[in-house]
Coordinates of C-alpha atoms in Angstrom, one line a residue:
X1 CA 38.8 -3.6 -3.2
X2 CA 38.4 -5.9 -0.1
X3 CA 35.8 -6.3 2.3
X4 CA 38.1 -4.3 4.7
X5 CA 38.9 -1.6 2.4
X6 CA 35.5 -1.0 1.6
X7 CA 34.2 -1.3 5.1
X8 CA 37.1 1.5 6.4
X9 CA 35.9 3.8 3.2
X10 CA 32.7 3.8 4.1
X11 CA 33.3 4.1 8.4
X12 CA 34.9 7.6 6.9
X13 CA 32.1 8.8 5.5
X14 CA 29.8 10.5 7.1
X15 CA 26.8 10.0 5.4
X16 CA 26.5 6.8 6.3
X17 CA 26.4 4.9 10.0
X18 CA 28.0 1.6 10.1
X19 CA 27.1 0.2 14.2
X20 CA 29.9 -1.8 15.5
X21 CA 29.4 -5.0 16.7
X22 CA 27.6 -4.7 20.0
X23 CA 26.0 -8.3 21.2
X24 CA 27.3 -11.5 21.1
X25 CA 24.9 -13.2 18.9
X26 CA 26.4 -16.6 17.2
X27 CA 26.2 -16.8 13.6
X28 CA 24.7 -20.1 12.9
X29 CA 24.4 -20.1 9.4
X30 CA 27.1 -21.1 7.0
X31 CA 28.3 -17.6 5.5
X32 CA 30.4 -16.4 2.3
X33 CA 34.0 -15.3 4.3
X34 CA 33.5 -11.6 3.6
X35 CA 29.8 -11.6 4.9
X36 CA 31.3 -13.4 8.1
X37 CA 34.2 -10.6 8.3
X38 CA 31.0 -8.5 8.6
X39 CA 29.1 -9.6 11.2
X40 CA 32.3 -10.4 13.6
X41 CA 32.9 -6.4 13.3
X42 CA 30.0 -4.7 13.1
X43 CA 25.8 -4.7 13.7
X44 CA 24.6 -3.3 11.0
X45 CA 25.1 -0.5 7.8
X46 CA 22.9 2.3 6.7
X47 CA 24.3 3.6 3.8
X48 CA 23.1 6.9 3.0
X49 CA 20.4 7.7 4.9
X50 CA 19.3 10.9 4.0
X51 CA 19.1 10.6 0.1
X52 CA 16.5 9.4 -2.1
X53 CA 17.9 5.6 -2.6
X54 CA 19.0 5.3 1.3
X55 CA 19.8 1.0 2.2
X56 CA 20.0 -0.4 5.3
X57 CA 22.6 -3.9 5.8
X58 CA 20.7 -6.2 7.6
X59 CA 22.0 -7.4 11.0
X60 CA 22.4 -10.8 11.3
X61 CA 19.4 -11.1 13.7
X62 CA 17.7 -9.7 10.5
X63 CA 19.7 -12.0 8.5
X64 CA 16.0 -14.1 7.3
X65 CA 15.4 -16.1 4.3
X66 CA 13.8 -12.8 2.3
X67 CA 10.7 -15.1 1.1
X68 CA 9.8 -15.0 4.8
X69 CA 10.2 -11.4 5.1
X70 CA 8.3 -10.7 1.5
X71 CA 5.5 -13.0 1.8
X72 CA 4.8 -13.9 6.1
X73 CA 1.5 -15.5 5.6
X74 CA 0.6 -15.8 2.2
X75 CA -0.1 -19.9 2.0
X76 CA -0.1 -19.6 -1.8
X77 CA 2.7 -17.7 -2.7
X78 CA 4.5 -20.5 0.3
X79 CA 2.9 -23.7 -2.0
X80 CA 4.0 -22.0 -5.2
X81 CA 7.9 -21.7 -3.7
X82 CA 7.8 -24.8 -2.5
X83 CA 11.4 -26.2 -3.6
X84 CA 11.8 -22.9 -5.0
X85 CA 15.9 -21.9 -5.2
X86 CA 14.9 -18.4 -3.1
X87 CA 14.3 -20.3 -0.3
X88 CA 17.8 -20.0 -0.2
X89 CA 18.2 -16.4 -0.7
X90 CA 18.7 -14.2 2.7
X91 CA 17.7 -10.4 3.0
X92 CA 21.1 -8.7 3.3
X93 CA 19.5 -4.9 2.3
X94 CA 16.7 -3.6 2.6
X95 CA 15.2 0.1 1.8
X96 CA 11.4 -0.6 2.9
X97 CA 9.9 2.7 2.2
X98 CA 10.6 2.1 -1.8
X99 CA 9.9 -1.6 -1.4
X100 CA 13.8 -2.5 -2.4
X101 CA 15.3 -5.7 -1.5
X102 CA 18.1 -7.4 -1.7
X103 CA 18.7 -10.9 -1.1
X104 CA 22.3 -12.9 -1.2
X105 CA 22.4 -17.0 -2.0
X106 CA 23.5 -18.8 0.7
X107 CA 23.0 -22.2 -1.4
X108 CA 26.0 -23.7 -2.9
X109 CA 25.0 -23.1 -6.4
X110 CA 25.6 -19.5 -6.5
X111 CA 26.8 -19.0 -2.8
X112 CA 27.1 -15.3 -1.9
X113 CA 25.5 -14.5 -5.5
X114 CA 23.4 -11.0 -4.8
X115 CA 20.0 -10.7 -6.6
X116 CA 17.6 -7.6 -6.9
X117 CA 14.4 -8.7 -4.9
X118 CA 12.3 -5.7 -5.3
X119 CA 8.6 -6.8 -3.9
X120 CA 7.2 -6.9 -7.5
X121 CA 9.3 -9.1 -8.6
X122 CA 11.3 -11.2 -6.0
X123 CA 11.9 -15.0 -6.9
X124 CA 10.2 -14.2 -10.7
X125 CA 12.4 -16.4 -13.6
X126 CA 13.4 -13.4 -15.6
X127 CA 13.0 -10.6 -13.5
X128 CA 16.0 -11.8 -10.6
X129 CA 18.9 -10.2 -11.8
X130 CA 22.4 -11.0 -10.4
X131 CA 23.7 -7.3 -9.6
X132 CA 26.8 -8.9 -7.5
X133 CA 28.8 -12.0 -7.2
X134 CA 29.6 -11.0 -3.4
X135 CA 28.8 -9.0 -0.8
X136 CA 32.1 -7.0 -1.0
X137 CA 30.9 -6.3 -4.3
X138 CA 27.6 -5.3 -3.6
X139 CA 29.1 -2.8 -1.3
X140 CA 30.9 -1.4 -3.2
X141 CA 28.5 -0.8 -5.8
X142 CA 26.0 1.0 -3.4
X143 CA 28.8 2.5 -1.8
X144 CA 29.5 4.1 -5.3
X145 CA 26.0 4.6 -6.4
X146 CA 26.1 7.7 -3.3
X147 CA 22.1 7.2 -2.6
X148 CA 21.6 8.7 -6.1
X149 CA 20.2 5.3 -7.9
X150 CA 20.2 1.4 -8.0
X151 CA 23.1 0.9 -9.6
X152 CA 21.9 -1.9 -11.5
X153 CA 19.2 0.0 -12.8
X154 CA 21.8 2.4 -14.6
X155 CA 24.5 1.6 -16.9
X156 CA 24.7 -1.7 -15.2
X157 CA 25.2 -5.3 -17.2
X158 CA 24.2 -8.0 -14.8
X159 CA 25.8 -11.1 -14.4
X160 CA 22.2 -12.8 -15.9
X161 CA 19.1 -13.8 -13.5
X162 CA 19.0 -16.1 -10.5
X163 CA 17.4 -19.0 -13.0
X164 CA 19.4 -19.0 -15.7
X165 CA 20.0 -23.1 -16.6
X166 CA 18.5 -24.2 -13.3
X167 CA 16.7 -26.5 -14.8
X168 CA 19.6 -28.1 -16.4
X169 CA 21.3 -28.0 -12.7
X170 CA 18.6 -29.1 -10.9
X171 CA 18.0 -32.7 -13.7
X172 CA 21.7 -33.2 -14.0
X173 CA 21.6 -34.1 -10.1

């Protein structure tokens, strides 16, 4: 499915509320095209807001680098990231009241790559799993999921974790 296909399916439905694009704020970050398609239509998405595993889109004024929304003013967690690759993740969901995040790569190693960020584990080697390889994707797997689950925490085989061979990346340079 395309980011348009999915984006009309879910308008439709009305358990969720996707805001059409209302300001004229000027995306100055360099975005995955279907992320971009996104944010030239609409606002923001809440999908499923009145069921257990409800997630909010973020708007692109809420479009932050997710260690900054995780950790504001925590000096040592900010040292130990310090040329960290999840300075380069972006909060694109969030469902705060379960402490679920969801950040997308916006570096050119796994650009538009999706990772769980759930607080307890955001930016840990092991525990950052890549549950979509775009956002299209990841919308359409919590589209799917119907507020009912994390769909990556079900019969889900991610696509490995955020550090998988970054060493090898990172000294090949």
């Amino acid at each position: 499915m395309n980011i348009q296909d999915i984006l009309e399916l879910i308008g439709k439905d009305a358990n969720c509320n996707l805001v059409p694009k209302m300001n004229t704020n000027e995306n100055k970050i360099n975005l995955p095209d279907d992320l971009k398609y996104f944010y030239e239509k609409y606002e923001s998405l809440e999908l499923f807001s009145n069921k257990s595993y409800a997630i909010k889109i973020s708007s692109l004024d809420e479009l932050i680098p997710t260690n900054k929304k995780l950790f504001p003013e925590d000096d040592v967690i900010w040292e130990e990231l310090e040329g960290d690759i999840s300075n380069y993740w972006f909060l694109i969901a969030s469902s705060e009241q379960l402490s679920q995040y969801i950040s997308i790569d916006l570096s050119d190693r796994n650009f538009g790559y999706c990772y769980d960020s759930f607080l307890e584990t955001h930016a840990n080697p092991e525990d950052s799993a890549i549950i979509a390889k775009s956002f299209t994707e990841l919308l359409e797997r919590l589209y799917e999921s119907g507020g009912y689950n994390w769909y990556w925490l079900e019969d889900f085989e991610p696509y490995g974790d955020a550090y998988d061979d970054f060493d090898i990346i990172v000294t090949s340079k």
